[in-house]
Every structure is written in structure tokens, then in C-alpha cells.
Amino acid sequence: MRSYLWSRYKEAKRVTKELVPSIMSNMLNPDAIFSNNEMSLSDIEIYGFDYDYTLVFYSKHLHTLIFNAARDLLINEHRYPAEIRKYDYDPNFAIRGLHYDVHRALLMKIDAFHYIQLGTVYRGLSVVPDEEVIAMYDGSHVPLEQMSDFYGKSSQGNTMKQFMDIFSLPEMTLLSCVNEYFLKNNIDYEPVHLYKDVKDSIRDVHIKGIMYRAIEADIEKYICYAEQTRAVLAKLADHGKKMFLITNSPSSFVDKGMRFIVGKDWRDLFDVVIVQADKPNFFNDKRRPFRKVNERGVLLWDKIHKLQKGQIYKQGNLYEFLKLTGWRGSKVLYFGDHIYSDLADLTLKHGWRTGAIIPELRSEIKIMNTEKYIQTMTWLQTLTGLLEHMQVHRDPDSQMILEEWKKERKEMREMNRNFFNAQFGSLFRTDENPTYFLRRLSRFADIYMASLSCLLNYEPDYTFYPRRTPLQHELPGWSDQLCTGTFRIPFLQETVQA
């Protein structure tokens, strides 16, 4: 049996090596648009946009600015120890979509089925041993009643907060750094208070205008100039599409940013511009009327009977927006980066089509296209199939070999995670399952892409067709592959692309 098992192992290695070149000849395009639902752009008459991380992208300096400003607010206004200034922002620590257990002060990655990915649970800046995680949660499953509410918040007794916003990366890092300081210095503290203080400090960086003033003062440092943003808007305008902007950012901030990336005539491209919309409340609260903002940024008291091109409006609500514009249903496509605040209500309640902007997608696809990643993933899939098929051999020698293979598989899983992020891995996958982030993305976004510039690769009447992903019971059995003597990985390319 030892000889037989190792011969199958070597044969699998050989076939895997042969498969890699054919896989590499079919790379994914990082600038492609991916579809969860069938959608034809020929049906879209009106295009809507968020501002931050949709129309405009920011440089790496912005998250450092937010981290440093919030850290200073913790020290100066919340009386936290000045020694936390020794912690600097690490752009490589956290990824989007993580969950934070407010009561236990743990940051973790959870899959689409509410299971914690072991090895990705962090207390402060240190990973928590798997045995301790399993003891705390009586396994690795997080019950529904402990999960965050619809918008990812921790409320109404929920202990988990999900960080879905790109702006939340500095918040997660600051939480982890302050937790680390208290733990290293044996300081007794209440995790709930720490979570609230950090959340309030991050909020104040926005509310008090600290971030806005810094960006406006040095716009070239913080905003990534993207002439393709104007190209996208101009292309849509040339094809007679109506366009609108709904953002939570303030008027002067948006104006200066759009002048920088699009031009001083940027408002001519938009039929409606709404600032400080307070999404997601904008989509649900029927009570707040629109207010017009004049050229000096002063709010006017006039009753709004029509949303006019060239004007800027503040607040309001979607129900009034629909009444004034008549832009309803599937002829509207709205783009945003926040799965909950931007997209969820629009697709669930109002029937708009939605497009998610996921900047991380481009870098992850580039990693997936590398030979090293393809080799690792191909062998990992092959080894998993080998284990699944050969586990029927129960004799001690066979079991010893299978344990060796399991150890190798575990090491390769860790290697796969490190391709993306050393602590948490890919934004879209745990070891095997989709992440909770991807589950929500698949539910609330008809299409998703790395940036709006991807639209330039498609004609205005292009139809997006979702790839038919095989269900588990639709996949050919591993045993069938092996018994025929033609050992091949079923649907390998789809697995790599998923």
C-alpha cells in the first residue's frame, strides 16, 4: 500500500505539472467586469455614482492620515496613553470584510456560512491559537444572533461588527494597535469602551473635517489623478445616458476633487448632484427634504420642485428623488464601493441594477495570474482530491501517509493565504468557501469590477452573462477521474477563476 499510495502521489504531481502551462494560457483580465446576474447595458438609461472610491481614488497616504488623526483624537480627547503614538499605520495588516468581536476584542475572517477561518483570528497584533478560538466559540461557528445587523453594524445585542468600507482599514488597524498596547502592558480595560472610542475617533476625522481639509490642502498628494474617470463619463454622455451623483461627502470637497480629476466643467456631465446624502438613511428615510446649495456653499430655504442640472442639492431622500426624476427600476444602474450603504437597499427595495467597485480585485487577479500561485493552487486541488479518494485505506501504513499529505495540504493552504495577505488572505475566499464579504457582494451587486475605467472595455449595448459555476453535485467525481486512468482536475480553470 505504501508503494501504491506514493506512486499515485507522484503521478498526480506529474499531471499537475503538465496542466500548469495550459492554465497559464488562459489568464483572467484584471480590467474585466464580472457578473452575478445577467444584465444588458442596452437597457440602462441612467447611470448613478457614489463619489469616494468610485469616481475618485485615493493614494496610500490617506489611510495613514486617518489613522494618525484618529490616534491623536484618542490621546487628546479620550485621554488614552500617549505611548500609543509609537504605533504607525500598517497598510498590509487588515483587509476589508473582516468581523470584529466587540466584547472579546478579536478581529477575524468569517466565511459565507458563519464559520471562522482558523488562523485568521487576531487579538491585538497577535494571532490567537486555534484551540483557544474553538474553546471561546464552542467550535468555529458564529451563531446568527451574534452576527452584525443588515448594515454590518454591532447593535441590538449583536457582538460582531463587519468592516465593509475601504475607509475602515485604518479603523481596524487602530483597534488592533491599541488592543496590543493594553495587552502588552497588562492594562485592564473594557473592550466595548475601546471599540466605541476608536469608532468615534474615526468618525470625528470625517465629521470634524480633518480629512477633508487635509485633502483639499494637498489634493495631488491624496487623490490619484485618473483621466479615465472623465473618459467614462464622457463616453456615457456621448451615448445620451443621464447621470447623477449621490455622495455622503460635502459640497466643496466634492467640487475640488471633481475639478481635479474631471475638470472645472464636471457638473455639465451630471443631471443631478446630491451631497451629504447620509446613505444608507437616504434610501430609507422619507422625511428629509432636499435643500439647494448655492455657489458659496450656503444652504437655501427654497422648496424644491425639480432637481435641476448644474445645481447641487443636499440631504433629501430616495423616495423624493424618484418622485422628482421618475428614474425607477432596472433602467437605472448605480455604482458604489460599499456593499451595504451604497447597493443593498437599491437592489432589494427599489429594483435598480447595481455595480460594485472593488479596487482590491485588480491586485488579487494579478496574483492569481502568477505561475507560482497557479502551481500552488493546482497542486492543492489535486492533493485534496487524492486525499478524498485514498482515505478508504484504513491500514496503519496508509493512515500514516495520509497524515503526511494532510500536513502538506495545511502548509499549502497557509502558503495560498500568504499570496494575498499574511494575516487574513484573500478578500473573496477562506480556505475553501467564499467569504462573508463575497456572499454579500454576490447578493447585492449585479456586476463588479476594480474601477469604473473597466467600462471603457465594453460597448454601451454589451450584455453581461454570469458564468455558470458548477454546483457540488454537478462536478465529476474524483473516483471517476481516477478509475479511468485519466487523472484530471475537474473544472480546474473555473476553480482558479472563481
Short mmCIF file of C-alpha atoms in Angstrom, two decimals:
data_model
loop_
_atom_site.label_atom_id
_atom_site.label_comp_id
_atom_site.label_asym_id
_atom_site.label_seq_id
_atom_site.Cartn_x
_atom_site.Cartn_y
_atom_site.Cartn_z
CA MET A 1 0.00 0.00 0.00
CA ARG A 2 2.86 2.40 0.78
CA SER A 3 4.26 1.86 -2.70
CA TYR A 4 0.82 2.22 -4.28
CA LEU A 5 -0.07 5.46 -2.47
CA TRP A 6 3.23 7.15 -3.22
CA SER A 7 3.02 6.08 -6.86
CA ARG A 8 -0.42 7.75 -7.09
CA TYR A 9 1.06 10.82 -5.39
CA LYS A 10 3.92 11.03 -7.92
CA GLU A 11 1.54 10.52 -10.83
CA ALA A 12 -0.67 13.31 -9.53
CA LYS A 13 2.38 15.59 -9.23
CA ARG A 14 3.38 14.81 -12.80
CA VAL A 15 -0.08 15.52 -14.23
CA THR A 16 -0.35 18.73 -12.19
CA LYS A 17 2.93 19.96 -13.65
CA GLU A 18 1.64 19.25 -17.16
CA LEU A 19 -1.58 21.18 -16.50
CA VAL A 20 0.03 24.45 -15.41
CA PRO A 21 1.05 25.74 -18.89
CA SER A 22 -2.47 25.26 -20.28
CA ILE A 23 -3.95 27.13 -17.33
CA MET A 24 -1.47 29.96 -17.74
CA SER A 25 -2.53 30.36 -21.37
CA ASN A 26 -5.99 31.37 -20.17
CA MET A 27 -5.32 34.25 -17.79
CA LEU A 28 -8.01 36.45 -16.26
CA ASN A 29 -8.15 40.10 -17.31
CA PRO A 30 -7.76 42.38 -14.24
CA ASP A 31 -9.74 45.05 -16.12
CA ALA A 32 -12.71 42.79 -16.84
CA ILE A 33 -16.21 43.25 -15.42
CA PHE A 34 -17.67 40.22 -13.64
CA SER A 35 -21.36 39.43 -13.48
CA ASN A 36 -23.55 37.94 -10.77
CA ASN A 37 -26.74 38.49 -12.79
CA GLU A 38 -27.44 38.74 -16.49
CA MET A 39 -27.66 42.40 -17.45
CA SER A 40 -27.61 44.28 -20.75
CA LEU A 41 -26.22 47.80 -20.83
CA SER A 42 -28.65 48.50 -23.68
CA ASP A 43 -31.41 48.52 -21.03
CA ILE A 44 -29.61 51.09 -18.88
CA GLU A 45 -30.69 54.69 -19.47
CA ILE A 46 -29.46 56.32 -16.25
CA TYR A 47 -26.11 55.87 -14.51
CA GLY A 48 -25.62 56.83 -10.86
CA PHE A 49 -22.37 57.08 -8.91
CA ASP A 50 -21.01 57.32 -5.40
CA TYR A 51 -18.00 59.62 -5.06
CA ASP A 52 -15.33 58.21 -2.73
CA TYR A 53 -13.59 55.12 -4.14
CA THR A 54 -15.99 55.13 -7.10
CA LEU A 55 -15.40 58.27 -9.12
CA VAL A 56 -12.27 59.18 -7.19
CA PHE A 57 -9.49 57.00 -5.78
CA TYR A 58 -7.11 57.98 -3.01
CA SER A 59 -3.41 57.39 -2.55
CA LYS A 60 -1.87 55.29 0.21
CA HIS A 61 -1.24 58.49 2.18
CA LEU A 62 -4.92 58.93 3.04
CA HIS A 63 -5.22 55.90 5.32
CA THR A 64 -2.09 56.98 7.16
CA LEU A 65 -3.66 60.41 7.63
CA ILE A 66 -6.91 58.91 9.00
CA PHE A 67 -5.01 56.55 11.33
CA ASN A 68 -2.76 59.28 12.70
CA ALA A 69 -5.61 61.78 13.16
CA ALA A 70 -7.83 59.25 14.95
CA ARG A 71 -4.93 58.11 17.13
CA ASP A 72 -4.32 61.73 18.16
CA LEU A 73 -8.00 62.19 18.97
CA LEU A 74 -7.86 59.11 21.21
CA ILE A 75 -4.95 60.67 23.10
CA ASN A 76 -6.10 64.28 23.22
CA GLU A 77 -9.85 63.90 23.65
CA HIS A 78 -10.37 60.42 25.09
CA ARG A 79 -7.31 60.51 27.37
CA TYR A 80 -5.66 57.38 26.02
CA PRO A 81 -1.96 56.84 26.84
CA ALA A 82 0.38 58.97 24.72
CA GLU A 83 2.54 55.86 24.21
CA ILE A 84 0.14 54.57 21.55
CA ARG A 85 1.79 57.14 19.24
CA LYS A 86 4.58 54.61 18.77
CA TYR A 87 2.20 52.59 16.58
CA ASP A 88 2.20 53.56 12.91
CA TYR A 89 -0.30 52.58 10.25
CA ASP A 90 0.49 49.28 8.55
CA PRO A 91 -1.24 49.13 5.15
CA ASN A 92 -0.57 45.39 4.96
CA PHE A 93 -2.24 44.36 8.21
CA ALA A 94 -6.00 44.24 7.56
CA ILE A 95 -8.29 43.55 4.62
CA ARG A 96 -11.87 44.61 4.03
CA GLY A 97 -14.81 42.45 5.10
CA LEU A 98 -13.39 41.29 8.44
CA HIS A 99 -15.54 40.89 11.53
CA TYR A 100 -14.70 42.29 14.96
CA ASP A 101 -16.00 40.69 18.14
CA VAL A 102 -16.64 43.78 20.24
CA HIS A 103 -16.76 42.02 23.62
CA ARG A 104 -13.76 39.78 23.09
CA ALA A 105 -11.71 42.37 21.12
CA LEU A 106 -10.99 39.87 18.33
CA LEU A 107 -10.59 40.65 14.62
CA MET A 108 -11.32 37.71 12.33
CA LYS A 109 -12.32 36.47 8.90
CA ILE A 110 -15.66 34.68 8.57
CA ASP A 111 -16.91 32.66 5.62
CA ALA A 112 -20.31 32.70 3.89
CA PHE A 113 -21.63 30.08 6.32
CA HIS A 114 -20.67 31.96 9.52
CA TYR A 115 -17.59 29.83 10.16
CA ILE A 116 -14.42 31.49 11.42
CA GLN A 117 -11.35 30.79 9.33
CA LEU A 118 -8.94 29.41 11.91
CA GLY A 119 -5.53 31.05 11.79
CA THR A 120 -7.07 34.44 10.97
CA VAL A 121 -8.25 35.45 14.46
CA TYR A 122 -6.22 38.31 15.93
CA ARG A 123 -6.15 39.73 19.43
CA GLY A 124 -4.22 42.95 19.04
CA LEU A 125 -1.47 42.22 16.55
CA SER A 126 -1.03 38.56 17.51
CA VAL A 127 -2.82 35.54 16.11
CA VAL A 128 -4.98 33.57 18.58
CA PRO A 129 -4.25 29.81 18.70
CA ASP A 130 -6.91 27.66 17.06
CA GLU A 131 -7.55 25.75 20.30
CA GLU A 132 -8.38 28.97 22.14
CA VAL A 133 -10.74 30.13 19.38
CA ILE A 134 -12.56 26.79 19.40
CA ALA A 135 -12.89 26.94 23.19
CA MET A 136 -14.31 30.50 23.10
CA TYR A 137 -16.88 29.82 20.41
CA ASP A 138 -17.57 26.15 21.19
CA GLY A 139 -16.21 25.37 17.73
CA SER A 140 -15.65 27.80 14.90
CA HIS A 141 -19.25 28.74 14.06
CA VAL A 142 -20.70 32.16 14.95
CA PRO A 143 -24.48 31.94 15.64
CA LEU A 144 -26.78 34.19 13.65
CA GLU A 145 -27.88 36.18 16.71
CA GLN A 146 -24.27 37.24 17.31
CA MET A 147 -23.70 38.44 13.76
CA SER A 148 -23.90 42.12 12.84
CA ASP A 149 -27.13 43.67 11.62
CA PHE A 150 -28.05 44.32 7.99
CA TYR A 151 -25.55 47.16 7.54
CA GLY A 152 -22.67 45.37 9.25
CA LYS A 153 -23.08 47.30 12.50
CA SER A 154 -22.86 45.94 16.02
CA SER A 155 -26.21 46.77 17.62
CA GLN A 156 -29.25 45.35 19.39
CA GLY A 157 -27.17 42.84 21.30
CA ASN A 158 -25.07 41.73 18.33
CA THR A 159 -21.44 41.31 19.26
CA MET A 160 -19.98 41.33 15.75
CA LYS A 161 -19.20 44.35 13.60
CA GLN A 162 -18.32 43.83 9.93
CA PHE A 163 -15.94 46.31 8.31
CA MET A 164 -17.10 46.74 4.71
CA ASP A 165 -15.86 50.26 3.92
CA ILE A 166 -12.42 50.91 2.40
CA PHE A 167 -12.15 53.77 4.90
CA SER A 168 -12.43 51.16 7.69
CA LEU A 169 -8.92 49.76 7.07
CA PRO A 170 -7.28 52.38 9.36
CA GLU A 171 -10.02 51.77 11.95
CA MET A 172 -9.29 48.02 12.13
CA THR A 173 -5.57 48.70 12.38
CA LEU A 174 -6.01 51.31 15.13
CA LEU A 175 -8.27 48.97 17.12
CA SER A 176 -5.66 46.23 16.87
CA CYS A 177 -2.77 48.54 17.83
CA VAL A 178 -4.48 49.94 20.94
CA ASN A 179 -5.57 46.46 21.99
CA GLU A 180 -1.96 45.37 21.54
CA TYR A 181 -0.70 48.20 23.74
CA PHE A 182 -3.09 47.39 26.59
CA LEU A 183 -2.32 43.67 26.41
CA LYS A 184 1.46 44.14 26.29
CA ASN A 185 1.36 46.47 29.27
CA ASN A 186 -1.08 44.34 31.30
CA ILE A 187 -3.62 47.17 31.47
CA ASP A 188 -7.12 46.13 32.47
CA TYR A 189 -9.61 47.69 30.05
CA GLU A 190 -13.15 47.31 28.78
CA PRO A 191 -13.14 46.20 25.11
CA VAL A 192 -16.58 47.69 24.48
CA HIS A 193 -15.35 51.15 25.53
CA LEU A 194 -12.26 50.81 23.34
CA TYR A 195 -14.36 49.86 20.33
CA LYS A 196 -16.69 52.84 20.83
CA ASP A 197 -13.84 55.31 21.40
CA VAL A 198 -11.98 54.20 18.27
CA LYS A 199 -15.20 54.26 16.24
CA ASP A 200 -15.99 57.79 17.47
CA SER A 201 -12.46 58.99 16.75
CA ILE A 202 -12.55 57.65 13.19
CA ARG A 203 -15.97 59.24 12.73
CA ASP A 204 -14.69 62.58 14.02
CA VAL A 205 -11.86 62.58 11.47
CA HIS A 206 -14.65 62.84 8.90
CA ILE A 207 -17.28 64.83 10.82
CA LYS A 208 -14.87 67.50 12.06
CA GLY A 209 -13.50 67.95 8.57
CA ILE A 210 -9.94 66.88 9.42
CA MET A 211 -9.71 64.54 6.43
CA TYR A 212 -11.49 66.91 4.05
CA ARG A 213 -9.26 69.89 4.91
CA ALA A 214 -6.09 67.84 4.55
CA ILE A 215 -7.08 66.52 1.12
CA GLU A 216 -8.17 69.94 -0.14
CA ALA A 217 -4.89 71.47 1.07
CA ASP A 218 -2.76 68.93 -0.84
CA ILE A 219 -5.03 67.38 -3.41
CA GLU A 220 -2.21 66.00 -5.57
CA LYS A 221 -0.81 64.04 -2.61
CA TYR A 222 -4.07 62.35 -1.67
CA ILE A 223 -6.09 61.96 -4.88
CA CYS A 224 -4.90 59.63 -7.61
CA TYR A 225 -5.39 61.54 -10.83
CA ALA A 226 -7.49 59.40 -13.13
CA GLU A 227 -8.21 60.84 -16.55
CA GLN A 228 -10.15 57.65 -17.32
CA THR A 229 -12.90 58.80 -14.96
CA ARG A 230 -13.64 61.67 -17.32
CA ALA A 231 -13.36 59.30 -20.28
CA VAL A 232 -16.02 57.02 -18.77
CA LEU A 233 -18.38 59.92 -18.05
CA ALA A 234 -17.80 61.45 -21.49
CA LYS A 235 -18.49 58.11 -23.20
CA LEU A 236 -21.80 57.74 -21.37
CA ALA A 237 -22.77 61.34 -22.15
CA ASP A 238 -21.94 60.85 -25.84
CA HIS A 239 -24.36 57.93 -25.93
CA GLY A 240 -27.15 60.02 -24.44
CA LYS A 241 -27.10 58.49 -20.96
CA LYS A 242 -28.33 60.50 -17.99
CA MET A 243 -26.03 60.62 -14.97
CA PHE A 244 -26.29 61.53 -11.30
CA LEU A 245 -24.09 61.61 -8.23
CA ILE A 246 -25.18 60.73 -4.69
CA THR A 247 -22.45 61.03 -2.05
CA ASN A 248 -22.08 61.48 1.70
CA SER A 249 -19.16 63.88 1.17
CA PRO A 250 -19.62 67.68 1.45
CA SER A 251 -20.12 70.03 -1.49
CA SER A 252 -16.81 71.95 -1.56
CA PHE A 253 -14.81 68.75 -1.08
CA VAL A 254 -16.55 67.01 -3.99
CA ASP A 255 -16.24 70.08 -6.20
CA LYS A 256 -12.48 70.40 -5.70
CA GLY A 257 -11.92 66.69 -6.24
CA MET A 258 -14.02 66.55 -9.39
CA ARG A 259 -12.33 69.65 -10.77
CA PHE A 260 -9.02 67.87 -10.27
CA ILE A 261 -9.92 64.54 -11.90
CA VAL A 262 -12.58 65.59 -14.43
CA GLY A 263 -12.28 69.36 -14.98
CA LYS A 264 -13.99 72.57 -13.95
CA ASP A 265 -16.96 71.74 -16.17
CA TRP A 266 -17.64 68.45 -14.37
CA ARG A 267 -21.17 69.44 -13.36
CA ASP A 268 -22.16 69.72 -17.02
CA LEU A 269 -21.84 65.93 -17.23
CA PHE A 270 -24.34 65.26 -14.42
CA ASP A 271 -28.08 65.74 -14.48
CA VAL A 272 -28.36 65.63 -10.67
CA VAL A 273 -25.74 66.10 -7.92
CA ILE A 274 -26.59 65.30 -4.28
CA VAL A 275 -24.06 65.78 -1.46
CA GLN A 276 -24.13 64.89 2.26
CA ALA A 277 -26.85 62.39 1.44
CA ASP A 278 -26.32 60.38 4.64
CA LYS A 279 -26.52 56.99 2.95
CA PRO A 280 -27.93 54.49 3.78
CA ASN A 281 -30.55 56.69 5.52
CA PHE A 282 -31.03 58.45 2.18
CA PHE A 283 -32.54 55.24 0.78
CA ASN A 284 -34.93 54.65 3.69
CA ASP A 285 -35.90 57.90 5.47
CA LYS A 286 -38.81 59.58 3.67
CA ARG A 287 -38.90 62.62 5.94
CA ARG A 288 -35.85 64.66 4.87
CA PRO A 289 -36.44 67.12 2.02
CA PHE A 290 -33.78 68.30 -0.42
CA ARG A 291 -32.03 71.64 0.06
CA LYS A 292 -30.27 73.58 -2.67
CA VAL A 293 -26.63 74.60 -2.12
CA ASN A 294 -25.54 77.88 -3.76
CA GLU A 295 -22.11 78.65 -5.25
CA ARG A 296 -20.77 79.78 -1.86
CA GLY A 297 -21.90 76.57 -0.19
CA VAL A 298 -24.80 78.26 1.63
CA LEU A 299 -27.98 76.23 2.14
CA LEU A 300 -31.10 77.85 0.66
CA TRP A 301 -34.60 77.58 2.10
CA ASP A 302 -36.47 77.26 -1.22
CA LYS A 303 -38.89 74.37 -1.64
CA ILE A 304 -37.52 72.01 -4.29
CA HIS A 305 -40.00 71.24 -7.07
CA LYS A 306 -37.43 69.96 -9.56
CA LEU A 307 -33.86 68.67 -9.45
CA GLN A 308 -32.08 70.88 -11.98
CA LYS A 309 -28.94 70.18 -13.95
CA GLY A 310 -25.96 72.26 -12.85
CA GLN A 311 -27.26 72.65 -9.29
CA ILE A 312 -26.05 70.91 -6.12
CA TYR A 313 -28.51 69.54 -3.57
CA LYS A 314 -28.01 68.38 -0.01
CA GLN A 315 -29.73 65.68 2.06
CA GLY A 316 -33.08 64.58 0.65
CA ASN A 317 -34.26 61.02 0.30
CA LEU A 318 -34.62 58.46 -2.47
CA TYR A 319 -38.42 58.49 -2.44
CA GLU A 320 -38.46 62.22 -3.18
CA PHE A 321 -35.67 61.67 -5.72
CA LEU A 322 -37.79 59.10 -7.57
CA LYS A 323 -40.81 61.38 -7.46
CA LEU A 324 -38.88 64.34 -8.90
CA THR A 325 -36.95 62.42 -11.58
CA GLY A 326 -39.09 59.41 -12.43
CA TRP A 327 -35.92 57.31 -12.62
CA ARG A 328 -37.21 53.96 -11.47
CA GLY A 329 -36.49 50.29 -11.83
CA SER A 330 -33.99 48.35 -13.91
CA LYS A 331 -33.19 51.20 -16.31
CA VAL A 332 -31.02 52.69 -13.54
CA LEU A 333 -27.51 51.36 -12.77
CA TYR A 334 -25.83 52.70 -9.63
CA PHE A 335 -22.13 52.22 -8.80
CA GLY A 336 -20.62 52.27 -5.31
CA ASP A 337 -17.88 50.69 -3.25
CA HIS A 338 -19.86 49.96 -0.06
CA ILE A 339 -21.90 46.79 -0.46
CA TYR A 340 -24.39 47.76 2.25
CA SER A 341 -24.64 51.55 2.30
CA ASP A 342 -24.48 52.00 -1.48
CA LEU A 343 -26.05 48.93 -3.04
CA ALA A 344 -28.15 46.74 -0.76
CA ASP A 345 -31.31 48.85 -0.45
CA LEU A 346 -31.28 49.80 -4.11
CA THR A 347 -31.41 46.23 -5.33
CA LEU A 348 -33.69 44.85 -2.59
CA LYS A 349 -36.25 47.65 -2.32
CA HIS A 350 -36.10 49.72 -5.50
CA GLY A 351 -35.15 47.35 -8.30
CA TRP A 352 -32.17 49.36 -9.53
CA ARG A 353 -29.29 47.49 -11.09
CA THR A 354 -26.07 47.79 -9.10
CA GLY A 355 -22.35 47.78 -9.82
CA ALA A 356 -19.77 47.29 -7.09
CA ILE A 357 -16.36 48.94 -7.34
CA ILE A 358 -13.82 46.62 -5.68
CA PRO A 359 -10.30 48.11 -6.04
CA GLU A 360 -8.73 45.04 -4.41
CA LEU A 361 -9.97 42.90 -7.29
CA ARG A 362 -7.27 44.06 -9.71
CA SER A 363 -4.36 43.18 -7.42
CA GLU A 364 -5.88 39.82 -6.45
CA ILE A 365 -6.37 38.81 -10.09
CA LYS A 366 -2.78 39.77 -10.88
CA ILE A 367 -1.66 37.45 -8.08
CA MET A 368 -3.92 34.67 -9.37
CA ASN A 369 -2.31 35.02 -12.80
CA THR A 370 1.21 34.33 -11.49
CA GLU A 371 2.81 30.97 -12.22
CA LYS A 372 3.62 30.36 -8.56
CA TYR A 373 0.00 30.85 -7.49
CA ILE A 374 -1.32 28.63 -10.30
CA GLN A 375 1.19 25.90 -9.44
CA THR A 376 0.26 26.05 -5.75
CA MET A 377 -3.49 26.09 -6.32
CA THR A 378 -3.38 23.32 -8.92
CA TRP A 379 -1.40 21.03 -6.65
CA LEU A 380 -3.58 21.93 -3.64
CA GLN A 381 -6.70 20.92 -5.55
CA THR A 382 -5.05 17.74 -6.78
CA LEU A 383 -3.79 16.78 -3.33
CA THR A 384 -7.25 17.37 -1.85
CA GLY A 385 -8.76 15.06 -4.45
CA LEU A 386 -6.10 12.47 -3.74
CA LEU A 387 -6.85 12.59 0.00
CA GLU A 388 -10.57 12.32 -0.63
CA HIS A 389 -10.16 9.23 -2.78
CA MET A 390 -7.46 7.43 -0.81
CA GLN A 391 -8.96 7.84 2.68
CA VAL A 392 -10.71 4.47 2.21
CA HIS A 393 -7.42 2.77 3.01
CA ARG A 394 -7.54 2.32 6.80
CA ASP A 395 -4.39 0.27 7.49
CA PRO A 396 -1.76 1.96 9.73
CA ASP A 397 0.80 2.49 6.95
CA SER A 398 -1.77 4.16 4.70
CA GLN A 399 -3.05 6.34 7.52
CA MET A 400 0.49 7.49 8.27
CA ILE A 401 0.97 8.54 4.64
CA LEU A 402 -2.41 10.31 4.59
CA GLU A 403 -1.39 12.27 7.69
CA GLU A 404 1.72 13.42 5.83
CA TRP A 405 -0.46 14.56 2.95
CA LYS A 406 -2.81 16.40 5.33
CA LYS A 407 0.15 18.22 6.84
CA GLU A 408 1.35 19.21 3.37
CA ARG A 409 -2.17 20.38 2.48
CA LYS A 410 -2.34 22.56 5.59
CA GLU A 411 1.03 24.12 4.76
CA MET A 412 -0.10 24.82 1.20
CA ARG A 413 -3.28 26.46 2.45
CA GLU A 414 -1.19 28.81 4.56
CA MET A 415 1.03 29.50 1.56
CA ASN A 416 -2.05 30.29 -0.51
CA ARG A 417 -3.27 32.76 2.14
CA ASN A 418 0.11 34.48 2.19
CA PHE A 419 -0.10 35.21 -1.53
CA PHE A 420 -2.72 37.85 -0.71
CA ASN A 421 -2.36 38.97 2.91
CA ALA A 422 -0.15 37.32 5.51
CA GLN A 423 -2.78 37.67 8.25
CA PHE A 424 -6.12 37.20 6.53
CA GLY A 425 -5.57 36.01 2.96
CA SER A 426 -7.92 36.84 0.09
CA LEU A 427 -10.84 39.24 0.29
CA PHE A 428 -13.02 36.72 -1.53
CA ARG A 429 -12.15 33.27 -0.13
CA THR A 430 -11.36 31.46 3.07
CA ASP A 431 -9.51 28.16 2.65
CA GLU A 432 -12.31 26.66 0.55
CA ASN A 433 -15.50 28.69 0.94
CA PRO A 434 -16.47 32.16 -0.23
CA THR A 435 -16.04 34.83 2.43
CA TYR A 436 -18.95 36.57 4.10
CA PHE A 437 -17.91 39.63 2.07
CA LEU A 438 -18.30 37.73 -1.21
CA ARG A 439 -21.66 36.36 -0.08
CA ARG A 440 -22.99 39.91 0.32
CA LEU A 441 -21.30 41.07 -2.89
CA SER A 442 -23.00 38.25 -4.82
CA ARG A 443 -26.36 39.16 -3.29
CA PHE A 444 -26.32 42.93 -3.74
CA ALA A 445 -24.24 43.62 -6.87
CA ASP A 446 -25.32 42.69 -10.39
CA ILE A 447 -21.81 43.35 -11.69
CA TYR A 448 -18.47 44.11 -10.03
CA MET A 449 -15.13 45.45 -11.20
CA ALA A 450 -11.88 47.00 -9.99
CA SER A 451 -12.70 50.53 -11.20
CA LEU A 452 -15.09 52.47 -13.42
CA SER A 453 -12.40 52.54 -16.10
CA CYS A 454 -13.28 48.89 -16.83
CA LEU A 455 -16.44 50.20 -18.54
CA LEU A 456 -14.25 51.57 -21.32
CA ASN A 457 -13.61 47.99 -22.46
CA TYR A 458 -17.31 47.37 -23.21
CA GLU A 459 -19.77 48.74 -25.75
CA PRO A 460 -22.89 50.55 -24.45
CA ASP A 461 -25.11 47.64 -25.56
CA TYR A 462 -22.92 44.88 -24.10
CA THR A 463 -24.71 42.08 -22.23
CA PHE A 464 -23.08 40.59 -19.13
CA TYR A 465 -23.70 36.88 -18.61
CA PRO A 466 -22.84 35.28 -15.27
CA ARG A 467 -20.54 32.28 -15.53
CA ARG A 468 -22.40 29.07 -14.76
CA THR A 469 -20.50 27.87 -11.72
CA PRO A 470 -20.92 24.11 -11.23
CA LEU A 471 -22.72 23.05 -8.07
CA GLN A 472 -21.04 20.43 -5.93
CA HIS A 473 -23.37 17.68 -7.19
CA GLU A 474 -22.69 18.74 -10.79
CA LEU A 475 -18.93 18.16 -10.57
CA PRO A 476 -17.50 14.88 -11.94
CA GLY A 477 -16.50 12.57 -9.11
CA TRP A 478 -12.84 12.26 -8.22
CA SER A 479 -13.18 8.48 -8.25
CA ASP A 480 -14.46 8.54 -11.83
CA GLN A 481 -11.43 10.55 -12.88
CA LEU A 482 -9.02 8.20 -11.16
CA CYS A 483 -10.65 4.92 -12.20
CA THR A 484 -10.46 5.80 -15.87
CA GLY A 485 -6.72 6.33 -15.53
CA THR A 486 -7.02 9.90 -16.82
CA PHE A 487 -6.37 11.84 -13.63
CA ARG A 488 -7.53 15.40 -14.29
CA ILE A 489 -8.74 18.18 -12.05
CA PRO A 490 -12.45 18.78 -12.74
CA PHE A 491 -13.24 22.30 -13.89
CA LEU A 492 -9.85 23.47 -12.68
CA GLN A 493 -9.90 26.72 -14.63
CA GLU A 494 -13.28 27.66 -13.17
CA THR A 495 -11.94 26.92 -9.70
CA VAL A 496 -8.94 29.18 -10.22
CA GLN A 497 -11.06 31.96 -11.70
CA ALA A 498 -13.74 31.87 -9.03
#
